[in-house]
């Protein structure tokens, strides 16, 4: 995870953070009035971007997604939830490139995100699921903890709201953008110095597995506990009442961060 | 759509240090989150509106009036149906639910209005330098302020591309909602390509100006706390402490 800090040494990566954030915000803002949960989330076709940014620009894409989401929040939903939105959107781009590099789906000799094989498309789908659900888990858990919105509603809505654009728009977007980004030497692994690139190995693979399982268990477990425990999907009256939901989802969040730190 | 939120005025609010305004904004978030009492949240809303009025920036609320209205409406609809209560009005709708819906709507709107007042009265440079003074690394603050400045440019680029395609016969107005969205997808790609392509030139321009030469850097703009900043900070802190005390003691 050191590359997340070390990338700030490179001017080109700093510029990519700003450009990714600007693009993400520019696509978020026009849809701010299509509210799904008042003050929290809206219809977001822009959710197609973080996974693509993560795979192309690595940590710059992750910071760009986080900052872009915060700027988007300035136009109608800036509140305490924006803090969780910042972390959640960071993970929305961070988790995909970690899954891509370390989970072992993609051949270790050819990690270029060019989606030229069925295996790479499969890896993209897994990466998008990981990214989208990690964002839903962190925001859902945070706002349940504050007693603002129930985990059952927010976790489900953000998961779908993130996942559908990531898969439907993300795949063609990456297919079109990759050759150009590669040609301009703007892939993050081409920009960052060799010594600052994260290592790959058994430890990193274990980290990716822990992170992915943490996301799935946290989100699906949290939803199962919420629904099984009587927290109806759209019964907002029960936000903050489920200690076990906070605990299960919180364990998922913890595992996600522990797994991330191992990479 | 004008993407710049800052309203240039010479008022008491505009002259406050950005860190003071950030503290007021976060203070209002904390107080709003603490209470579920309609009178207290209404009082907080009045204080926040007076604070915004002092800077003559409330006109920006017109830009988010649809969002504020939708939040209020959705809150009342959702909570009046799901909250339950003893005073049944119609079907599952209860009086307690409606009151709670209004309370939650005000809570969310107070936070959003507070955020909008901060953004309307603080320049991007001020926010950026305020963050640096709060020990956010300047490269991060630079990326943040640059991204805000880029948003209008990106929107203008996409508008130019859309107009160019329209002049070649692209019909964006006909078809269903989904069909129209599909037509916009190919327009996004040139915008992306155009923006990302500038990375190399942008970074060379920055480095030629000495960006990243040193860990510490100096700024043309200077921030410093004045006595009024200290007074506002103390008032904010006192309000937060009183709110916490009232929450614990009176269970409001």
Short mmCIF file of C-alpha atoms in Angstrom, two decimals:
data_model
loop_
_atom_site.label_atom_id
_atom_site.label_comp_id
_atom_site.label_asym_id
_atom_site.label_seq_id
_atom_site.Cartn_x
_atom_site.Cartn_y
_atom_site.Cartn_z
CA UNK A 1 0.00 0.00 0.00
CA UNK A 2 3.10 2.22 0.17
CA UNK A 3 2.61 3.31 -3.44
CA UNK A 4 -0.49 5.21 -2.30
CA UNK A 5 1.83 7.61 -0.44
CA UNK A 6 4.90 7.34 -2.66
CA UNK A 7 2.98 8.28 -5.79
CA UNK A 8 2.77 11.88 -4.55
CA UNK A 9 6.49 12.26 -5.38
CA UNK A 10 5.69 12.06 -9.10
CA UNK A 11 4.35 15.24 -10.70
CA UNK A 12 2.66 13.23 -13.44
CA UNK A 13 0.77 11.17 -10.86
CA UNK A 14 -0.30 14.35 -9.05
CA UNK A 15 -1.64 15.69 -12.36
CA UNK A 16 -3.47 12.41 -12.97
CA UNK A 17 -5.10 12.68 -9.54
CA UNK A 18 -6.41 16.14 -10.47
CA UNK A 19 -7.60 15.06 -13.92
CA UNK A 20 -9.32 11.89 -12.64
CA UNK A 21 -10.99 13.91 -9.86
CA UNK A 22 -12.12 16.58 -12.33
CA UNK A 23 -13.56 14.01 -14.75
CA UNK A 24 -15.34 12.08 -12.01
CA UNK A 25 -16.82 15.25 -10.50
CA UNK A 26 -17.86 16.58 -13.93
CA UNK A 27 -19.84 13.39 -14.58
CA UNK A 28 -21.30 13.22 -11.05
CA UNK A 29 -22.63 16.76 -10.81
CA UNK A 30 -25.26 16.71 -13.63
CA UNK A 31 -27.03 13.77 -11.93
CA UNK A 32 -27.14 15.27 -8.42
CA UNK A 33 -30.86 16.01 -8.60
CA UNK A 34 -31.79 12.37 -9.43
CA UNK A 35 -31.94 11.49 -5.73
CA UNK A 36 -32.09 7.86 -4.55
CA UNK A 37 -31.57 8.42 -0.82
CA UNK A 38 -32.06 12.06 0.19
CA UNK A 39 -28.77 13.76 0.99
CA UNK A 40 -26.80 10.55 0.61
CA UNK A 41 -26.82 9.17 -2.93
CA UNK A 42 -28.29 9.66 -6.36
CA UNK A 43 -28.29 7.88 -9.72
CA UNK A 44 -24.60 7.71 -10.66
CA UNK A 45 -23.58 6.70 -14.18
CA UNK A 46 -20.18 8.15 -13.19
CA UNK A 47 -19.65 5.02 -11.09
CA UNK A 48 -18.26 3.48 -14.28
CA UNK A 49 -15.09 5.53 -13.80
CA UNK A 50 -13.36 4.52 -10.53
CA UNK A 51 -12.69 0.90 -11.60
CA UNK A 52 -11.28 2.08 -14.95
CA UNK A 53 -9.22 4.79 -13.21
CA UNK A 54 -7.91 2.26 -10.71
CA UNK A 55 -6.78 -0.20 -13.37
CA UNK A 56 -5.18 2.46 -15.59
CA UNK A 57 -3.78 4.92 -13.07
CA UNK A 58 -3.50 2.81 -9.87
CA UNK A 59 -3.14 4.95 -6.73
CA UNK A 60 -3.67 8.18 -8.74
CA UNK A 61 -7.03 6.80 -9.86
CA UNK A 62 -7.90 5.95 -6.24
CA UNK A 63 -7.07 9.45 -4.93
CA UNK A 64 -8.79 10.97 -7.96
CA UNK A 65 -11.99 9.03 -7.27
CA UNK A 66 -11.95 10.04 -3.60
CA UNK A 67 -11.37 13.75 -4.33
CA UNK A 68 -13.76 13.74 -7.31
CA UNK A 69 -16.54 12.31 -5.15
CA UNK A 70 -15.89 14.98 -2.49
CA UNK A 71 -16.11 17.73 -5.13
CA UNK A 72 -19.32 16.14 -6.43
CA UNK A 73 -20.68 16.28 -2.86
CA UNK A 74 -20.10 20.05 -2.86
CA UNK A 75 -23.01 20.32 -5.29
CA UNK A 76 -25.74 19.12 -3.00
CA UNK A 77 -24.74 16.42 -0.54
CA UNK A 78 -21.78 17.68 1.48
CA UNK A 79 -22.23 16.37 5.00
CA UNK A 80 -20.70 14.02 7.51
CA UNK A 81 -21.35 11.15 5.06
CA UNK A 82 -18.82 12.76 2.70
CA UNK A 83 -16.01 11.51 4.98
CA UNK A 84 -17.11 7.91 4.45
CA UNK A 85 -17.76 8.73 0.78
CA UNK A 86 -14.13 9.85 0.48
CA UNK A 87 -12.77 6.57 1.89
CA UNK A 88 -15.38 4.45 0.08
CA UNK A 89 -14.63 5.97 -3.31
CA UNK A 90 -10.91 5.66 -2.70
CA UNK A 91 -11.43 1.92 -2.18
CA UNK A 92 -13.74 1.78 -5.22
CA UNK A 93 -10.65 2.37 -7.39
CA UNK A 94 -7.96 0.95 -5.08
CA UNK A 95 -9.49 -2.52 -4.59
CA UNK A 96 -9.81 -3.27 -8.37
CA UNK A 97 -6.13 -2.74 -9.18
CA UNK A 98 -5.08 -4.76 -6.14
CA UNK A 99 -7.43 -7.61 -7.13
CA UNK A 100 -6.16 -7.39 -10.72
CA UNK A 101 -2.50 -7.60 -9.67
CA UNK A 102 -2.61 -9.87 -6.64
CA UNK A 103 -5.62 -12.16 -6.62
CA UNK A 104 -4.09 -14.45 -9.24
CA UNK A 105 -6.87 -14.34 -11.84
CA UNK A 106 -4.70 -12.58 -14.41
CA UNK A 107 -1.55 -14.30 -15.71
CA UNK A 108 1.41 -12.89 -13.74
CA UNK A 109 3.39 -12.43 -16.99
CA UNK A 110 0.71 -10.31 -18.64
CA UNK A 111 -1.01 -7.94 -16.24
CA UNK A 112 -1.77 -5.21 -18.75
CA UNK A 113 -5.45 -4.16 -18.32
CA UNK A 114 -6.26 -4.56 -22.03
CA UNK A 115 -9.25 -6.95 -21.72
CA UNK A 116 -8.04 -8.93 -24.73
CA UNK A 117 -9.01 -12.32 -23.33
CA UNK A 118 -12.00 -13.86 -21.61
CA UNK A 119 -9.84 -14.37 -18.53
CA UNK A 120 -9.07 -10.66 -18.32
CA UNK A 121 -12.73 -9.75 -18.77
CA UNK A 122 -13.49 -12.20 -15.94
CA UNK A 123 -10.82 -10.52 -13.82
CA UNK A 124 -12.34 -7.11 -14.60
CA UNK A 125 -15.75 -8.34 -13.44
CA UNK A 126 -14.28 -9.67 -10.17
CA UNK A 127 -12.31 -6.43 -9.71
CA UNK A 128 -15.42 -4.33 -10.34
CA UNK A 129 -17.44 -6.42 -7.87
CA UNK A 130 -14.69 -5.97 -5.25
CA UNK A 131 -14.45 -2.22 -5.82
CA UNK A 132 -18.18 -1.54 -5.96
CA UNK A 133 -18.97 -3.63 -2.89
CA UNK A 134 -16.06 -2.24 -0.85
CA UNK A 135 -17.41 1.28 -1.42
CA UNK A 136 -20.93 0.17 -0.41
CA UNK A 137 -19.60 -1.62 2.67
CA UNK A 138 -17.61 1.35 3.98
CA UNK A 139 -20.30 4.00 3.36
CA UNK A 140 -23.12 1.71 4.54
CA UNK A 141 -21.25 0.77 7.70
CA UNK A 142 -20.27 4.37 8.47
CA UNK A 143 -23.77 5.77 8.14
CA UNK A 144 -25.30 2.86 10.07
CA UNK A 145 -22.78 3.58 12.82
CA UNK A 146 -23.90 7.24 12.91
CA UNK A 147 -27.54 6.14 12.87
CA UNK A 148 -28.29 8.07 9.68
CA UNK A 149 -29.34 5.45 7.13
CA UNK A 150 -29.88 1.71 7.69
CA UNK A 151 -27.21 -0.61 6.34
CA UNK A 152 -29.77 -2.80 4.57
CA UNK A 153 -30.99 0.06 2.37
CA UNK A 154 -27.72 1.86 1.75
CA UNK A 155 -25.58 -1.26 1.28
CA UNK A 156 -27.98 -2.67 -1.30
CA UNK A 157 -28.53 0.60 -3.19
CA UNK A 158 -24.86 1.64 -3.37
CA UNK A 159 -23.80 -1.88 -4.42
CA UNK A 160 -26.17 -1.88 -7.40
CA UNK A 161 -25.63 1.81 -8.16
CA UNK A 162 -21.88 1.19 -8.34
CA UNK A 163 -21.81 -2.23 -9.91
CA UNK A 164 -24.17 -1.77 -12.87
CA UNK A 165 -22.36 1.24 -14.46
CA UNK A 166 -18.96 -0.32 -13.64
CA UNK A 167 -19.81 -3.42 -15.64
CA UNK A 168 -22.03 -2.00 -18.40
CA UNK A 169 -19.98 1.13 -19.17
CA UNK A 170 -16.63 0.23 -17.58
CA UNK A 171 -15.71 -2.63 -19.95
CA UNK A 172 -16.15 -0.67 -23.23
CA UNK A 173 -14.56 2.40 -21.63
CA UNK A 174 -11.44 0.49 -20.62
CA UNK A 175 -11.24 -1.24 -24.02
CA UNK A 176 -11.29 2.15 -25.78
CA UNK A 177 -9.05 4.06 -23.36
CA UNK A 178 -6.35 1.46 -22.70
CA UNK A 179 -4.52 1.61 -26.09
CA UNK A 180 -4.32 5.41 -25.91
CA UNK A 181 -3.17 5.52 -22.31
CA UNK A 182 -0.56 2.86 -23.08
CA UNK A 183 0.64 4.79 -26.14
CA UNK A 184 1.06 7.99 -24.09
CA UNK A 185 2.99 6.10 -21.36
CA UNK A 186 0.41 7.07 -18.76
CA UNK A 187 -0.19 3.65 -17.18
CA UNK A 188 0.71 4.05 -13.50
CA UNK A 189 3.26 1.23 -13.60
CA UNK A 190 5.02 3.04 -16.48
CA UNK A 191 5.08 6.36 -14.61
CA UNK A 192 6.22 5.32 -11.13
CA UNK A 193 9.85 4.39 -10.56
CA UNK A 194 10.56 0.66 -10.34
CA UNK A 195 11.54 0.87 -6.65
CA UNK A 196 8.23 2.50 -5.67
CA UNK A 197 6.04 -0.13 -7.34
CA UNK A 198 4.37 -2.59 -4.95
CA UNK A 199 5.81 -6.08 -4.82
CA UNK A 200 3.83 -9.15 -5.82
CA UNK A 201 4.15 -12.46 -4.01
CA UNK A 202 2.45 -14.85 -1.57
CA UNK A 203 2.01 -12.17 1.11
CA UNK A 204 0.35 -9.80 -1.32
CA UNK A 205 -1.84 -12.59 -2.65
CA UNK A 206 -2.94 -13.47 0.90
CA UNK A 207 -3.70 -9.79 1.43
CA UNK A 208 -5.85 -9.68 -1.71
CA UNK A 209 -7.75 -12.80 -0.62
CA UNK A 210 -8.34 -11.42 2.90
CA UNK A 211 -9.45 -8.08 1.42
CA UNK A 212 -11.86 -9.70 -1.05
CA UNK A 213 -13.33 -12.10 1.52
CA UNK A 214 -13.61 -9.23 4.01
CA UNK A 215 -15.61 -7.18 1.50
CA UNK A 216 -17.96 -10.05 0.64
CA UNK A 217 -18.46 -11.21 4.23
CA UNK A 218 -18.87 -7.65 5.51
CA UNK A 219 -21.43 -6.63 2.93
CA UNK A 220 -23.36 -9.85 2.38
CA UNK A 221 -23.09 -10.82 6.06
CA UNK A 222 -24.19 -7.35 7.13
CA UNK A 223 -27.15 -7.44 4.72
CA UNK A 224 -28.09 -10.96 5.85
CA UNK A 225 -27.97 -9.97 9.53
CA UNK A 226 -29.91 -6.78 8.77
CA UNK A 227 -32.68 -8.50 6.84
CA UNK A 228 -32.71 -11.62 9.06
CA UNK A 229 -32.76 -9.44 12.17
CA UNK A 230 -35.85 -7.62 10.99
CA UNK A 231 -34.25 -4.52 9.47
CA UNK A 232 -36.46 -4.22 6.42
CA UNK A 233 -34.68 -3.04 3.30
CA UNK A 234 -36.43 0.29 3.18
CA UNK A 235 -37.38 0.77 6.80
CA UNK A 236 -35.31 3.82 7.63
CA UNK A 237 -36.64 3.87 11.17
CA UNK A 238 -34.16 1.18 12.14
CA UNK A 239 -30.91 2.97 11.28
CA UNK A 240 -28.37 2.67 14.08
CA UNK A 241 -30.34 0.05 15.97
CA UNK A 242 -28.42 -2.98 14.77
CA UNK A 243 -25.34 -3.53 16.92
CA UNK A 244 -24.69 -6.91 15.25
CA UNK A 245 -24.89 -5.27 11.80
CA UNK A 246 -22.30 -2.70 12.82
CA UNK A 247 -20.15 -5.51 14.20
CA UNK A 248 -20.36 -7.84 11.17
CA UNK A 249 -19.95 -5.05 8.62
CA UNK A 250 -17.24 -3.50 10.82
CA UNK A 251 -15.30 -6.78 10.79
CA UNK A 252 -15.59 -6.75 7.01
CA UNK A 253 -14.24 -3.18 6.91
CA UNK A 254 -11.39 -4.19 9.24
CA UNK A 255 -10.49 -7.21 7.09
CA UNK A 256 -10.60 -5.01 3.97
CA UNK A 257 -8.07 -2.60 5.46
CA UNK A 258 -5.86 -5.34 6.94
CA UNK A 259 -5.81 -7.09 3.55
CA UNK A 260 -5.02 -3.78 1.85
CA UNK A 261 -2.12 -3.08 4.20
CA UNK A 262 -0.63 -6.49 3.43
CA UNK A 263 -0.30 -5.53 -0.23
CA UNK B 1 -24.34 25.60 -15.55
CA UNK B 2 -21.90 27.87 -13.70
CA UNK B 3 -19.56 25.53 -11.86
CA UNK B 4 -17.99 28.16 -9.62
CA UNK B 5 -19.75 28.42 -6.28
CA UNK B 6 -17.72 31.27 -4.79
CA UNK B 7 -19.56 34.60 -4.56
CA UNK B 8 -17.09 37.49 -4.43
CA UNK B 9 -18.20 39.92 -1.70
CA UNK B 10 -16.40 41.90 0.97
CA UNK B 11 -18.20 40.79 4.10
CA UNK B 12 -17.41 39.65 7.63
CA UNK B 13 -17.89 36.03 6.53
CA UNK B 14 -15.60 36.34 3.52
CA UNK B 15 -12.84 37.83 5.67
CA UNK B 16 -12.87 34.94 8.15
CA UNK B 17 -9.96 32.51 7.94
CA UNK B 18 -10.90 29.39 5.89
CA UNK B 19 -9.94 27.23 8.89
CA UNK B 20 -12.48 29.09 11.04
CA UNK B 21 -15.17 28.53 8.39
CA UNK B 22 -14.22 24.84 8.19
CA UNK B 23 -14.56 24.58 11.98
CA UNK B 24 -18.00 26.23 11.87
CA UNK B 25 -19.07 23.84 9.11
CA UNK B 26 -17.91 20.74 10.99
CA UNK B 27 -19.39 22.13 14.22
CA UNK B 28 -22.78 22.44 12.51
CA UNK B 29 -22.45 18.83 11.27
CA UNK B 30 -21.75 17.61 14.82
CA UNK B 31 -24.67 19.53 16.36
CA UNK B 32 -27.06 18.46 13.58
CA UNK B 33 -26.06 14.82 14.04
CA UNK B 34 -26.44 14.97 17.82
CA UNK B 35 -30.12 15.91 17.93
CA UNK B 36 -33.41 14.53 16.69
CA UNK B 37 -35.45 17.34 18.15
CA UNK B 38 -37.34 19.54 15.68
CA UNK B 39 -37.11 22.79 17.73
CA UNK B 40 -33.36 22.41 18.21
CA UNK B 41 -32.75 21.64 14.54
CA UNK B 42 -34.94 24.58 13.54
CA UNK B 43 -32.90 26.82 15.87
CA UNK B 44 -29.69 25.49 14.30
CA UNK B 45 -31.13 26.13 10.82
CA UNK B 46 -31.91 29.73 11.79
CA UNK B 47 -28.37 30.25 13.16
CA UNK B 48 -26.81 28.77 9.99
CA UNK B 49 -29.04 30.89 7.74
CA UNK B 50 -28.14 34.06 9.70
CA UNK B 51 -24.47 33.09 9.43
CA UNK B 52 -24.88 32.69 5.64
CA UNK B 53 -26.90 35.91 5.43
CA UNK B 54 -24.04 37.79 7.09
CA UNK B 55 -21.93 36.88 4.06
CA UNK B 56 -24.70 37.60 1.52
CA UNK B 57 -24.19 34.16 -0.01
CA UNK B 58 -27.63 32.62 0.47
CA UNK B 59 -28.46 33.36 -3.17
CA UNK B 60 -26.42 30.25 -4.04
CA UNK B 61 -29.08 28.13 -2.35
CA UNK B 62 -31.23 28.76 -5.43
CA UNK B 63 -28.83 26.53 -7.34
CA UNK B 64 -29.51 23.57 -5.08
CA UNK B 65 -33.16 24.32 -4.33
CA UNK B 66 -34.33 21.23 -6.25
CA UNK B 67 -31.99 19.03 -4.22
CA UNK B 68 -33.03 20.64 -0.93
CA UNK B 69 -36.70 20.27 -1.83
CA UNK B 70 -36.26 16.65 -2.93
CA UNK B 71 -34.47 15.83 0.33
CA UNK B 72 -37.29 17.37 2.37
CA UNK B 73 -40.00 15.72 0.31
CA UNK B 74 -38.40 12.27 0.23
CA UNK B 75 -37.71 12.44 3.97
CA UNK B 76 -41.32 13.25 4.78
CA UNK B 77 -42.66 10.57 2.39
CA UNK B 78 -40.29 7.83 3.59
CA UNK B 79 -40.49 8.54 7.31
CA UNK B 80 -44.24 9.20 7.42
CA UNK B 81 -44.80 5.71 6.03
CA UNK B 82 -42.06 3.78 7.84
CA UNK B 83 -41.65 5.51 11.20
CA UNK B 84 -44.91 4.37 12.77
CA UNK B 85 -46.58 6.07 15.74
CA UNK B 86 -49.80 6.34 17.68
CA UNK B 87 -51.60 9.09 15.72
CA UNK B 88 -52.71 7.34 12.54
CA UNK B 89 -53.66 9.72 9.73
CA UNK B 90 -54.09 7.63 6.58
CA UNK B 91 -53.04 4.00 6.16
CA UNK B 92 -49.48 3.61 7.49
CA UNK B 93 -48.96 7.40 7.61
CA UNK B 94 -48.70 8.79 11.14
CA UNK B 95 -48.37 12.30 12.55
CA UNK B 96 -45.22 11.27 14.43
CA UNK B 97 -43.76 9.96 11.16
CA UNK B 98 -44.44 13.24 9.36
CA UNK B 99 -42.85 15.27 12.19
CA UNK B 100 -39.84 12.96 12.21
CA UNK B 101 -39.59 13.23 8.40
CA UNK B 102 -39.52 17.03 8.69
CA UNK B 103 -36.87 16.75 11.43
CA UNK B 104 -34.61 14.49 9.37
CA UNK B 105 -35.14 16.62 6.25
CA UNK B 106 -34.05 19.72 8.20
CA UNK B 107 -31.08 17.84 9.63
CA UNK B 108 -29.77 16.88 6.17
CA UNK B 109 -30.57 20.28 4.68
CA UNK B 110 -28.81 22.15 7.51
CA UNK B 111 -25.61 20.20 6.78
CA UNK B 112 -25.89 20.83 3.05
CA UNK B 113 -26.63 24.55 3.52
CA UNK B 114 -23.69 24.82 5.92
CA UNK B 115 -21.42 23.22 3.30
CA UNK B 116 -22.77 25.54 0.60
CA UNK B 117 -22.15 28.64 2.76
CA UNK B 118 -18.54 27.55 3.27
CA UNK B 119 -18.01 27.01 -0.47
CA UNK B 120 -19.81 30.23 -1.44
CA UNK B 121 -17.70 32.39 0.87
CA UNK B 122 -14.26 30.79 0.44
CA UNK B 123 -12.06 30.94 -2.66
CA UNK B 124 -10.49 27.76 -4.02
CA UNK B 125 -7.07 29.21 -3.13
CA UNK B 126 -8.34 29.85 0.39
CA UNK B 127 -9.60 26.28 0.78
CA UNK B 128 -6.36 24.90 -0.60
CA UNK B 129 -4.14 27.03 1.63
CA UNK B 130 -6.40 26.35 4.61
CA UNK B 131 -5.88 22.63 4.05
CA UNK B 132 -2.11 23.12 3.81
CA UNK B 133 -2.17 25.07 7.08
CA UNK B 134 -4.07 22.14 8.59
CA UNK B 135 -1.08 19.97 7.60
CA UNK B 136 -2.56 18.43 4.45
CA UNK B 137 0.48 17.93 2.13
CA UNK B 138 0.55 20.71 -0.45
CA UNK B 139 0.65 18.27 -3.39
CA UNK B 140 -2.68 16.85 -2.19
CA UNK B 141 -4.12 20.32 -1.70
CA UNK B 142 -2.86 21.28 -5.16
CA UNK B 143 -4.56 18.23 -6.75
CA UNK B 144 -7.78 19.11 -4.94
CA UNK B 145 -7.83 22.77 -5.98
CA UNK B 146 -6.78 21.93 -9.56
CA UNK B 147 -9.56 19.35 -9.84
CA UNK B 148 -12.16 21.94 -8.78
CA UNK B 149 -10.82 24.35 -11.41
CA UNK B 150 -10.84 21.61 -14.06
CA UNK B 151 -14.52 20.75 -13.69
CA UNK B 152 -15.85 23.77 -15.66
CA UNK B 153 -13.16 23.22 -18.30
CA UNK B 154 -14.16 19.57 -18.70
CA UNK B 155 -17.83 20.50 -18.95
CA UNK B 156 -16.97 23.14 -21.58
CA UNK B 157 -14.93 20.57 -23.54
CA UNK B 158 -17.81 18.07 -23.52
CA UNK B 159 -20.18 20.85 -24.63
CA UNK B 160 -17.89 21.74 -27.55
CA UNK B 161 -17.67 18.08 -28.61
CA UNK B 162 -21.45 17.70 -28.36
CA UNK B 163 -21.99 20.79 -30.51
CA UNK B 164 -19.46 19.54 -33.08
CA UNK B 165 -21.28 16.19 -33.34
CA UNK B 166 -24.67 17.91 -33.57
CA UNK B 167 -23.38 20.01 -36.46
CA UNK B 168 -22.55 16.70 -38.20
CA UNK B 169 -26.12 15.52 -37.79
CA UNK B 170 -26.12 13.69 -34.44
CA UNK B 171 -29.64 13.82 -33.02
CA UNK B 172 -29.47 13.81 -29.23
CA UNK B 173 -33.04 14.88 -28.60
CA UNK B 174 -35.08 12.00 -30.02
CA UNK B 175 -35.61 8.51 -28.61
CA UNK B 176 -36.33 7.15 -25.15
CA UNK B 177 -34.35 8.12 -22.04
CA UNK B 178 -32.12 5.03 -22.40
CA UNK B 179 -31.59 5.64 -26.13
CA UNK B 180 -30.56 9.23 -25.46
CA UNK B 181 -28.14 8.14 -22.73
CA UNK B 182 -26.63 5.64 -25.20
CA UNK B 183 -26.06 8.45 -27.68
CA UNK B 184 -24.12 10.40 -25.05
CA UNK B 185 -21.70 7.53 -24.31
CA UNK B 186 -19.60 8.03 -27.51
CA UNK B 187 -19.40 11.73 -26.64
CA UNK B 188 -17.77 10.98 -23.29
CA UNK B 189 -14.80 9.18 -24.86
CA UNK B 190 -13.38 12.20 -26.78
CA UNK B 191 -13.79 14.31 -23.63
CA UNK B 192 -11.79 11.77 -21.64
CA UNK B 193 -9.14 11.43 -24.28
CA UNK B 194 -8.83 15.19 -24.64
CA UNK B 195 -8.46 15.68 -20.87
CA UNK B 196 -6.08 12.78 -20.16
CA UNK B 197 -3.91 13.67 -23.17
CA UNK B 198 -2.97 16.92 -21.46
CA UNK B 199 -1.25 15.06 -18.57
CA UNK B 200 2.26 15.16 -20.03
CA UNK B 201 2.13 18.85 -21.04
CA UNK B 202 0.53 19.79 -17.73
CA UNK B 203 3.19 18.03 -15.65
CA UNK B 204 6.02 19.52 -17.75
CA UNK B 205 4.52 22.99 -17.26
CA UNK B 206 4.35 22.41 -13.50
CA UNK B 207 7.91 21.16 -13.24
CA UNK B 208 9.20 24.04 -15.34
CA UNK B 209 7.68 26.33 -12.68
CA UNK B 210 9.49 24.47 -9.92
CA UNK B 211 6.62 22.27 -8.70
CA UNK B 212 7.98 19.69 -6.28
CA UNK B 213 11.37 21.39 -5.97
CA UNK B 214 11.11 21.41 -2.19
CA UNK B 215 8.92 19.80 0.46
CA UNK B 216 8.07 23.18 1.93
CA UNK B 217 6.80 25.98 -0.23
CA UNK B 218 5.75 29.55 0.16
CA UNK B 219 2.49 31.16 -0.96
CA UNK B 220 1.61 34.54 -2.35
CA UNK B 221 -1.58 34.45 -0.26
CA UNK B 222 -1.11 34.60 3.52
CA UNK B 223 -3.56 33.28 6.09
CA UNK B 224 -3.64 34.39 9.68
CA UNK B 225 -6.13 34.22 12.51
CA UNK B 226 -7.60 37.55 13.62
CA UNK B 227 -9.35 38.15 16.92
CA UNK B 228 -12.76 37.64 15.27
CA UNK B 229 -11.62 34.17 14.16
CA UNK B 230 -10.77 33.26 17.74
CA UNK B 231 -14.16 34.57 18.93
CA UNK B 232 -16.03 32.49 16.30
CA UNK B 233 -13.93 29.41 17.09
CA UNK B 234 -14.65 29.76 20.84
CA UNK B 235 -18.39 30.23 20.17
CA UNK B 236 -18.43 27.14 17.93
CA UNK B 237 -16.59 25.07 20.51
CA UNK B 238 -18.90 26.25 23.29
CA UNK B 239 -21.99 25.43 21.20
CA UNK B 240 -20.65 21.92 20.55
CA UNK B 241 -19.88 21.36 24.24
CA UNK B 242 -23.29 22.69 25.33
CA UNK B 243 -24.96 20.47 22.72
CA UNK B 244 -23.11 17.38 23.97
CA UNK B 245 -24.00 18.27 27.57
CA UNK B 246 -27.67 18.82 26.65
CA UNK B 247 -27.76 15.57 24.68
CA UNK B 248 -26.36 13.57 27.60
CA UNK B 249 -28.27 15.32 30.38
CA UNK B 250 -31.68 15.92 28.80
CA UNK B 251 -31.62 13.06 26.21
CA UNK B 252 -32.91 15.45 23.51
#
